[in-house]
CSV table of C-alpha atoms in Angstrom, one decimal:
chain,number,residue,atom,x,y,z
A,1,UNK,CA,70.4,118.5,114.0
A,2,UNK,CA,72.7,119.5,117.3
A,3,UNK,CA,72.4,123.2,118.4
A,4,UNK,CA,76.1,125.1,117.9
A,5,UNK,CA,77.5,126.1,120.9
A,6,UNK,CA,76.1,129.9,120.4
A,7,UNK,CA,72.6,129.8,120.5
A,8,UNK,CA,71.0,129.7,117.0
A,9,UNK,CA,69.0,131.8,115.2
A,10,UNK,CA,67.2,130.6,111.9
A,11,UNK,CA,66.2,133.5,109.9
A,12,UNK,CA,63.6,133.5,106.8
A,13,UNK,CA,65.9,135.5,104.1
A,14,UNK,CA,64.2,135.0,101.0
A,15,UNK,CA,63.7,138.7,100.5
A,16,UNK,CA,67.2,139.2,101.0
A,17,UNK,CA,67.2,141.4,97.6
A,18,UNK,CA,63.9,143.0,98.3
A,19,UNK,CA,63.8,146.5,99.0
A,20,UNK,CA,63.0,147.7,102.7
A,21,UNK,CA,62.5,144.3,104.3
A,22,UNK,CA,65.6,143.0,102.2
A,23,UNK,CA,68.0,145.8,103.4
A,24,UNK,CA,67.2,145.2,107.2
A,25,UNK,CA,68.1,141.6,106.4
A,26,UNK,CA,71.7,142.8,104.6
A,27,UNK,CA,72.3,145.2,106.9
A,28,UNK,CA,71.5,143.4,110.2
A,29,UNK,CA,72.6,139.9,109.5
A,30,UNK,CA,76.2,140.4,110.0
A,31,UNK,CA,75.9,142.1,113.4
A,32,UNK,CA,73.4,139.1,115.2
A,33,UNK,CA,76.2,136.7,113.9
A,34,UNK,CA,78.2,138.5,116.9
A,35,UNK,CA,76.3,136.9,119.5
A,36,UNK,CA,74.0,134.2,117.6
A,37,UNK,CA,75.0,131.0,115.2
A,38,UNK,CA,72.7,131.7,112.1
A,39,UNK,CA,70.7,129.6,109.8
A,40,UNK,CA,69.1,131.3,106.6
A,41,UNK,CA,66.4,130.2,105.0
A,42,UNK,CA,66.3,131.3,100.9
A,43,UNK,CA,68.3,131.1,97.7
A,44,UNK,CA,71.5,129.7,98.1
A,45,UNK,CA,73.6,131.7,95.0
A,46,UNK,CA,71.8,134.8,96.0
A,47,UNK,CA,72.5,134.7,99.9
A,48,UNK,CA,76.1,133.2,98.9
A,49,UNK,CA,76.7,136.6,97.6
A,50,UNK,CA,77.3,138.4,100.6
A,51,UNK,CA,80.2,137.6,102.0
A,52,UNK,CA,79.0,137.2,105.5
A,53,UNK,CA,77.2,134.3,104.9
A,54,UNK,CA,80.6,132.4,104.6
A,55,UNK,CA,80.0,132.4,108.3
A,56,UNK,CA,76.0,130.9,108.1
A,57,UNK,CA,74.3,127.7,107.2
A,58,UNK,CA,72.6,127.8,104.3
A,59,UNK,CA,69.4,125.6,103.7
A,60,UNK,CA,67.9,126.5,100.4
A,61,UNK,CA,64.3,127.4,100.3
A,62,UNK,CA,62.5,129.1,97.7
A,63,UNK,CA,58.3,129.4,97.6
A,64,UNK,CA,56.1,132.1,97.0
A,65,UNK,CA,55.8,134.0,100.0
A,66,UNK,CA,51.6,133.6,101.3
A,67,UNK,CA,51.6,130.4,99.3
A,68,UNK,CA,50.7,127.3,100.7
A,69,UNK,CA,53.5,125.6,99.9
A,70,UNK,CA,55.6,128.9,101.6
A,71,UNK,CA,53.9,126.9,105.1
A,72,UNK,CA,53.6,122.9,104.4
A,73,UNK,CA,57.7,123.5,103.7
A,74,UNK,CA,58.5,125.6,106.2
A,75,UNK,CA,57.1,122.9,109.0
A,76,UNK,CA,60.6,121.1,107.4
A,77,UNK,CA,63.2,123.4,106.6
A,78,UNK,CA,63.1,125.1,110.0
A,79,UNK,CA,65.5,122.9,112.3
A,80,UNK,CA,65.5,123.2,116.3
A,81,UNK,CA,66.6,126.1,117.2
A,82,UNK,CA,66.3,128.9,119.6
A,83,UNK,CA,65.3,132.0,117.8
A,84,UNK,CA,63.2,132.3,114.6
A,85,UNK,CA,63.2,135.1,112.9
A,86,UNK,CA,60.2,136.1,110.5
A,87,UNK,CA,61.1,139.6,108.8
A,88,UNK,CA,58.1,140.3,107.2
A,89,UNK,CA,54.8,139.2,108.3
A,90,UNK,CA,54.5,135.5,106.4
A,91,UNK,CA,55.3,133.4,109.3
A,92,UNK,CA,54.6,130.0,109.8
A,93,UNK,CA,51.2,129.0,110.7
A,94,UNK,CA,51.6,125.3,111.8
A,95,UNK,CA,54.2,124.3,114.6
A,96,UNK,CA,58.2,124.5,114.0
A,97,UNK,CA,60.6,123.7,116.3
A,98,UNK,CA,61.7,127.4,117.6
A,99,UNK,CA,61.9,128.0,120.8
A,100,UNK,CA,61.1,131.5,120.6
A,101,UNK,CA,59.5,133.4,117.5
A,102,UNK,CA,60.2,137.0,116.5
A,103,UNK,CA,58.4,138.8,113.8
A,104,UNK,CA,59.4,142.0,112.0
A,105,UNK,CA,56.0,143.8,111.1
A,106,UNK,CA,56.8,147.2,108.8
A,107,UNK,CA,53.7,148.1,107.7
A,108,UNK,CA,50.1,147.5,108.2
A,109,UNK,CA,49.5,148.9,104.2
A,110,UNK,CA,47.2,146.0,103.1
A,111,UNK,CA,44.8,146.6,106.3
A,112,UNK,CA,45.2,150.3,106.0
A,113,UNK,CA,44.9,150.3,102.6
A,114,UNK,CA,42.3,147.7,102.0
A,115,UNK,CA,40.4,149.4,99.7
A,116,UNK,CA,42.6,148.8,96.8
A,117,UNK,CA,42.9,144.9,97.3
A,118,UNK,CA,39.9,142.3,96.4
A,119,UNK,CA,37.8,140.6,99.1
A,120,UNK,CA,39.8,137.6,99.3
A,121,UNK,CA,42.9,139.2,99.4
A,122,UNK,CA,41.9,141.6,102.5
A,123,UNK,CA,40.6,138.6,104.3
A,124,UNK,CA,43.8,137.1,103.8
A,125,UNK,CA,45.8,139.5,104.9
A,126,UNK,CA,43.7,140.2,107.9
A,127,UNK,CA,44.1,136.5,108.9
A,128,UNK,CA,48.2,136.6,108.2
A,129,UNK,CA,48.6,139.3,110.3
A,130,UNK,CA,46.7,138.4,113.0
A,131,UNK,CA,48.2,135.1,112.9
A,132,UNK,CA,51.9,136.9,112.9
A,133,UNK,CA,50.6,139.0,115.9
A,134,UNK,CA,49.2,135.7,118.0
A,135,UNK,CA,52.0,133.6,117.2
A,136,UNK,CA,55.2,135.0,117.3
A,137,UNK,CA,56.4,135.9,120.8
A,138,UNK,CA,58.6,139.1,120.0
A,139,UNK,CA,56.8,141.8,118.1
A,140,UNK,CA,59.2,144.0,116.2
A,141,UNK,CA,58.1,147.2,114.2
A,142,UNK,CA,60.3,149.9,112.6
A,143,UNK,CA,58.1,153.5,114.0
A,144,UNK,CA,55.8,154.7,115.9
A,145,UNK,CA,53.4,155.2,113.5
A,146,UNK,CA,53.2,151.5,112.1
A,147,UNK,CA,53.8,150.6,116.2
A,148,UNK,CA,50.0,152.7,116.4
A,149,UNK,CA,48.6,151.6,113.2
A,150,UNK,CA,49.0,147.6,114.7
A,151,UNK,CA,47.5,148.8,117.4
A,152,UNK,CA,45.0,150.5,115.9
A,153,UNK,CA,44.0,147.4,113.6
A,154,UNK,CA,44.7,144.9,116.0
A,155,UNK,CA,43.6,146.1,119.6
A,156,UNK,CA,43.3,142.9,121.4
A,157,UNK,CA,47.1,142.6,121.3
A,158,UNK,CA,47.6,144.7,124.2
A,159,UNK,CA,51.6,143.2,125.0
A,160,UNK,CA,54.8,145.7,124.2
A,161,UNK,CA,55.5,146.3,120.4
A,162,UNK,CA,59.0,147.5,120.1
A,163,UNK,CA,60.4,149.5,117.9
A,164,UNK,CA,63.9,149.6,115.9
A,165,UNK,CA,65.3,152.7,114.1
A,166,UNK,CA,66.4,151.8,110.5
A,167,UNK,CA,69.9,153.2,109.2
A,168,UNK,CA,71.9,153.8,106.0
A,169,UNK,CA,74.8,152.4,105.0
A,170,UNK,CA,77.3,155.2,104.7
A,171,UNK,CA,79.3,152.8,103.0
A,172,UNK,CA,77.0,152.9,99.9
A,173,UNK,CA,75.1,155.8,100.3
A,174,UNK,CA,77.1,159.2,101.0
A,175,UNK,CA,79.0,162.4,99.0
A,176,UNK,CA,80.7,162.0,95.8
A,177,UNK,CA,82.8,163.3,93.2
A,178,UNK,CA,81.9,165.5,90.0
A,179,UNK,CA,83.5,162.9,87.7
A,180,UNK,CA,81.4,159.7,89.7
A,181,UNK,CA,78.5,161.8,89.3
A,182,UNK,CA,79.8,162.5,85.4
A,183,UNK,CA,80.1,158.7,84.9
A,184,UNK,CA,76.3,157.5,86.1
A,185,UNK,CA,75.3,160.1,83.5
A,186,UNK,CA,76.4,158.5,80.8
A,187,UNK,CA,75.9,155.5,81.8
A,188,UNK,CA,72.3,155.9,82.0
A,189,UNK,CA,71.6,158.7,79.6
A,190,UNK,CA,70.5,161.2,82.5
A,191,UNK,CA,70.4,165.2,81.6
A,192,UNK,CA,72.2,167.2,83.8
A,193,UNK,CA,68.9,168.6,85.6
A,194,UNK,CA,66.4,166.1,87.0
A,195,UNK,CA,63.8,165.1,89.9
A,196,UNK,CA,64.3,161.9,91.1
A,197,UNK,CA,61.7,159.1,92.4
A,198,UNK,CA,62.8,155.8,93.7
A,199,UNK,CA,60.6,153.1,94.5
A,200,UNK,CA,57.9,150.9,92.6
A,201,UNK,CA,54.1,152.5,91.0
A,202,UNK,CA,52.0,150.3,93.2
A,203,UNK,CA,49.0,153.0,93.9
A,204,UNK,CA,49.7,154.0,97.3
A,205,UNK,CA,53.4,155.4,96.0
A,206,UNK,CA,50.8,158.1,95.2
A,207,UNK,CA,53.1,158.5,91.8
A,208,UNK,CA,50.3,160.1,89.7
A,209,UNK,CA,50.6,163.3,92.3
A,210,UNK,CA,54.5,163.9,91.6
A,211,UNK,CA,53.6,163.3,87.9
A,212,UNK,CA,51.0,165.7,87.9
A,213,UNK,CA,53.1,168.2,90.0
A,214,UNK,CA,56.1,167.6,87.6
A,215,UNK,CA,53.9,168.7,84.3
A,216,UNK,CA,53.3,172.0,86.1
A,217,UNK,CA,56.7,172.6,86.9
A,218,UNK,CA,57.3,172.0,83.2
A,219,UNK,CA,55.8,174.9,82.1
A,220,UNK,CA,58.1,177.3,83.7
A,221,UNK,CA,60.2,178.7,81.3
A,222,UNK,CA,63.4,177.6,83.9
A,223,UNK,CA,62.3,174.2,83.8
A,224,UNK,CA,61.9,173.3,80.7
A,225,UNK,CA,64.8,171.2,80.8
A,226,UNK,CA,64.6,169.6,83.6
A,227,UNK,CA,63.4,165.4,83.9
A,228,UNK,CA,61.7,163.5,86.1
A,229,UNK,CA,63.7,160.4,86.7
A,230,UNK,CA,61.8,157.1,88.2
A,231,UNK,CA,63.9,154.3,89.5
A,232,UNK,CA,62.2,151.5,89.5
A,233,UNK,CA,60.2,149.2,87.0
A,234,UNK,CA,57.4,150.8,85.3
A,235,UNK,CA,55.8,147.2,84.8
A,236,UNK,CA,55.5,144.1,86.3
A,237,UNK,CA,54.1,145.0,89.8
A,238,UNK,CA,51.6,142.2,91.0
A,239,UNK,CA,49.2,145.9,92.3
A,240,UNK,CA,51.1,148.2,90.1
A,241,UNK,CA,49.2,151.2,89.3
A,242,UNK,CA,48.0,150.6,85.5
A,243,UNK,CA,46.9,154.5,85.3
A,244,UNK,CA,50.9,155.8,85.1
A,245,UNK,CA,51.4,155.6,81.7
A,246,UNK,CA,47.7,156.9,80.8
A,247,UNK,CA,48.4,160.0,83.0
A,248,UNK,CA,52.0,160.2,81.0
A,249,UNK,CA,50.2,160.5,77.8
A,250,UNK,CA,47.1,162.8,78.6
A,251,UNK,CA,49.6,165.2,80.4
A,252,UNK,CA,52.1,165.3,77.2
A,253,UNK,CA,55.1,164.6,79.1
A,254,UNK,CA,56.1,161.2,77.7
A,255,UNK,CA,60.2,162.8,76.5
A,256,UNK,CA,60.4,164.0,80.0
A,257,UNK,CA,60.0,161.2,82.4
A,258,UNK,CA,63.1,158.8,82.3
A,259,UNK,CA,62.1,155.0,83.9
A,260,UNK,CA,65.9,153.5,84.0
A,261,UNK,CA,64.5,150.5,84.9
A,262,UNK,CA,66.9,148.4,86.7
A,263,UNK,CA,69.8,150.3,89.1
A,264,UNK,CA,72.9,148.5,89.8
A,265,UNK,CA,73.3,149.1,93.7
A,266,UNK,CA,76.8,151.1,93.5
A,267,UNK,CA,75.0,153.1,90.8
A,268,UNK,CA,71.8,154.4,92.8
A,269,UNK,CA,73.5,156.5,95.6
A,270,UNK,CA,75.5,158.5,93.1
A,271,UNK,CA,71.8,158.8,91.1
A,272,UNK,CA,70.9,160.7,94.4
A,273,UNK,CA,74.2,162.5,94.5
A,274,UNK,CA,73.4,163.8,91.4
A,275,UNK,CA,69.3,164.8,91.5
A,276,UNK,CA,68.4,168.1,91.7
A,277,UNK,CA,66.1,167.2,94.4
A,278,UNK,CA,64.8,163.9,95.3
A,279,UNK,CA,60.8,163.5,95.8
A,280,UNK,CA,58.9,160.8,97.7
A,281,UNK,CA,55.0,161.2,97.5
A,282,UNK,CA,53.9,158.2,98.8
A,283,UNK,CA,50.5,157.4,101.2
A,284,UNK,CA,51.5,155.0,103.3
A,285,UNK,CA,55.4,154.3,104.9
A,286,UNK,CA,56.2,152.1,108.3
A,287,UNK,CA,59.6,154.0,107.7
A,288,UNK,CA,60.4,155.3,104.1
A,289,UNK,CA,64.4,154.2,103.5
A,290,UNK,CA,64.7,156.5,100.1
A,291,UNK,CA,64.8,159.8,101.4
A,292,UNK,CA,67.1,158.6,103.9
A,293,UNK,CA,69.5,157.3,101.4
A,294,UNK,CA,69.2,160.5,99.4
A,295,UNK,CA,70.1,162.9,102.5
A,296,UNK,CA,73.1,160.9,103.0
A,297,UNK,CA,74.1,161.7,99.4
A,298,UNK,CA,73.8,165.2,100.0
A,299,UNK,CA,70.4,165.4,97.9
A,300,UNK,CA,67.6,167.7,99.0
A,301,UNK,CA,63.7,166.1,99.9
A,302,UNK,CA,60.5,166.8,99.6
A,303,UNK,CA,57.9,164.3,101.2
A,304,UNK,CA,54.4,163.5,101.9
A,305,UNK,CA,53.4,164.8,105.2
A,306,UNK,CA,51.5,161.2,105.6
A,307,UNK,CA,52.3,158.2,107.4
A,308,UNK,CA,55.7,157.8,109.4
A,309,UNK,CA,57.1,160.4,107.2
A,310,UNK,CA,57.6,163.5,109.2
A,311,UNK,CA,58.1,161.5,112.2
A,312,UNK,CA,60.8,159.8,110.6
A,313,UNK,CA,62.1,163.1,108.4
A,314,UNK,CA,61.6,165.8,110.5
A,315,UNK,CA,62.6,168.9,109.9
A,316,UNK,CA,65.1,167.3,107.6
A,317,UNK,CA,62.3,167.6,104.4
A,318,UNK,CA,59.8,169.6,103.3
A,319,UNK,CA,56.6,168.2,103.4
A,320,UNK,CA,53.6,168.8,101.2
A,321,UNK,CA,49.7,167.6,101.5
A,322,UNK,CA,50.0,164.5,99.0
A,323,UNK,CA,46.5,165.2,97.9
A,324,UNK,CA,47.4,168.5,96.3
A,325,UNK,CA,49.8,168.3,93.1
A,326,UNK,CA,49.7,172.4,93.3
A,327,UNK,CA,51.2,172.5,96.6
A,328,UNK,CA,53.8,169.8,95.5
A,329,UNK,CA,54.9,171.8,92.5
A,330,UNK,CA,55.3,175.5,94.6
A,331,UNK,CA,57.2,173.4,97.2
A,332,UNK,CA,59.6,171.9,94.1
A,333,UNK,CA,60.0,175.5,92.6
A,334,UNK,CA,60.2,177.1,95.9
A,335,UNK,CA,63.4,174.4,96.9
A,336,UNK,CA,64.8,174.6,93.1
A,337,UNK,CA,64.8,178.6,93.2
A,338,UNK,CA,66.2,179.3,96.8
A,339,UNK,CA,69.7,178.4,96.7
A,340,UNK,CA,70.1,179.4,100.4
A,341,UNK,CA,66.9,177.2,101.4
A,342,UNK,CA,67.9,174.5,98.6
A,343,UNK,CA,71.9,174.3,100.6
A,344,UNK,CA,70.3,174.9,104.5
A,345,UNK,CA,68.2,171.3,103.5
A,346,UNK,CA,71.1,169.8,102.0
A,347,UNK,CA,72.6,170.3,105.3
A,348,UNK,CA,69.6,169.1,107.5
A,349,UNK,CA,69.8,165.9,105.6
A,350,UNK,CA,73.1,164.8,105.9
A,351,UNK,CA,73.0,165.8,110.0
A,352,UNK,CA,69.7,163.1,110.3
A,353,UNK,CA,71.5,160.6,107.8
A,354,UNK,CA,74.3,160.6,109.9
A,355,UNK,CA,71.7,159.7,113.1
A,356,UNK,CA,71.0,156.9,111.7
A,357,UNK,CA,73.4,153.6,111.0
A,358,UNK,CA,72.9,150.3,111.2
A,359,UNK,CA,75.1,149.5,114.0
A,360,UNK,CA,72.3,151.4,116.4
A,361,UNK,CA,69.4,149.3,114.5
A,362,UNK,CA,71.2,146.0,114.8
A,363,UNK,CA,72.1,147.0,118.8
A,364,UNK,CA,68.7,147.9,119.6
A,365,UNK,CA,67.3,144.4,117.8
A,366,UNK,CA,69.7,142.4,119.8
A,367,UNK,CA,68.8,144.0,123.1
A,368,UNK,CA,65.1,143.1,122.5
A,369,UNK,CA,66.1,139.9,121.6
A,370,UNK,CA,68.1,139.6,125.0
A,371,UNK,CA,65.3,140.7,127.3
């Protein structure tokens, strides 16, 4: 195959429709096709969906990502090109013909968090990692935390890790109206007053915290009516946390917490719109999109003060210690109480939403590229 005239980037995009890693691809696709002829890598129907791939090559490629059929294939689907473009850290092991490699690391979670995976799976990732690291010859990373923690893990990779800002689409994720907001509540079956999680129950989401938090918020008189509202699957996650719906059960809350299971994308930012507050508990973030998303929509958050999460947040959240369900809970009633406090972080939210777009993400990637 000839190179284009433009020189050619071949990017892996089978986690196009992933969250996190799929919504850097989405969001930064179309601005590298500025300067760069593209190539994706993935399923054809599901990339053909966007409609700036009308202006990419398409080679279909599906295989389980760490498989090792993901790397005897990849050795043929990658053509010459000049730029290959990893986003997450599967890339190929064996030769391709790139002239340059660039990896997009966001986390370090299964080295960090190696406790909760077997033997075999925390010498794997260990070895894809450090494989990532040694072969690629651009490192990318999206904060300085998960820039330290790769450091951290991985010391004798002393060369420059940069670092890329994510965004939010203020296309999708921004103010709306009383009767939009009316509409997703039917549509779903939501109360008027809930909490809202979004993300999956893999353990480090730290979900059992917020649950446990939420059942103490319940028995204040003024809460009784409120929900707890989790966005994502409840099942089906390859680490999912098993001990969900045991805690459910032995706390008594089962009517109160809503899984809605599957979102529509134009139906989760108005789901923001309309929480009373939006919490995000989780361990271990490179970056943390959802409370990002929900401060564009005008929705108040609380985090864990872990990870990348104030670095990233700010002063834009409240933060709580996500070992302590107690503090969680004063923090939610503290925020759900003080109208004043509840509008000053409304405010906060929107002003650091509005910091952050993907125009800035996609310049800063391209500029790394270029050096």
């Amino acid at each position: 195959m000839s190179k284009p005239d433009k020189p050619l980037f071949v990017i892996d995009a089978r986690l196009i429709n992933t969250s996190g890693i799929g919504t850097v691809c989405q969001n930064t696709i179309p601005y590298i096709l500025k300067q760069y002829s593209i190539i994706l890598l993935g399923n054809e129907p599901e990339l053909k969906s966007f409609d700036w791939s009308l202006e990419c090559k398409i080679i279909p490629f599906e295989a389980d990502i760490y498989s090792i059929g993901e790397q005897l294939k990849l050795v043929n689907k990658v053509p010459p090109c000049d730029y290959f473009l990893s986003p997450h850290y599967n890339v190929p092991l064996l030769p391709i013909k790139a002239d340059k490699r660039i990896v997009i690391i966001h986390d370090v979670n299964h080295i960090a968090l190696s406790n909760t995976l077997s033997l075999i799976k925390r010498i794997y990732a260990q070895f894809v990692i450090y494989s990532a690291l040694q072969l690629s010859d651009k490192i990318i990373t999206v904060s300085e935390f998960s820039k330290k923690e790769i450091q951290k893990y991985f010391p004798a990779f002393t060369r420059h890790i940069y670092t890329i800002p994510l965004g939010v689409d203020k296309n999708q994720f921004h103010l709306f109206s009383e009767m939009e907001q009316n509409r997703i509540l039917i549509k779903y079956n939501l109360p008027d007053y809930y909490i809202l999680y979004v993300g999956n129950v893999k353990p480090h989401k730290n979900l059992q915290v917020l649950i446990k938090a939420f059942a103490l918020l319940k028995k204040e008189e003024k809460f009784k009516n409120y929900k707890l509202v989790i966005v994502g699957k409840k099942e089906g996650f390859i680490t999912g946390d098993n001990n969900i719906s045991n805690l459910i059960d032995a706390l008594h809350i089962f009517p109160d917490i809503i899984f809605t299971g599957f979102v529509a994308q134009p139906d989760l930012p108005i789901l923001y719109a309309q929480a009373k507050l939006f919490v995000f508990p989780s361990l271990y973030e490179g970056f943390g999109l959802p409370p990002l998303e929900a401060m564009a929509c005008g929705c108040p958050v609380i985090a864990a003060n872990a990870a990348s999460l104030p670095e990233i947040y700010k002063d834009a959240a409240l933060f709580f210690n996500p070992d302590d369900a107690l503090e969680l809970n004063n923090t939610m009633m503290k925020l759900l109480y003080n109208v004043e406090l509840r509008q000053h972080m409304i405010e906060k939210g929107l002003q650091l939403a509005a910091e952050h777009n993907w125009d800035k993400t996609a310049e800063t990637l391209l500029n790394i590229i270029n050096l």
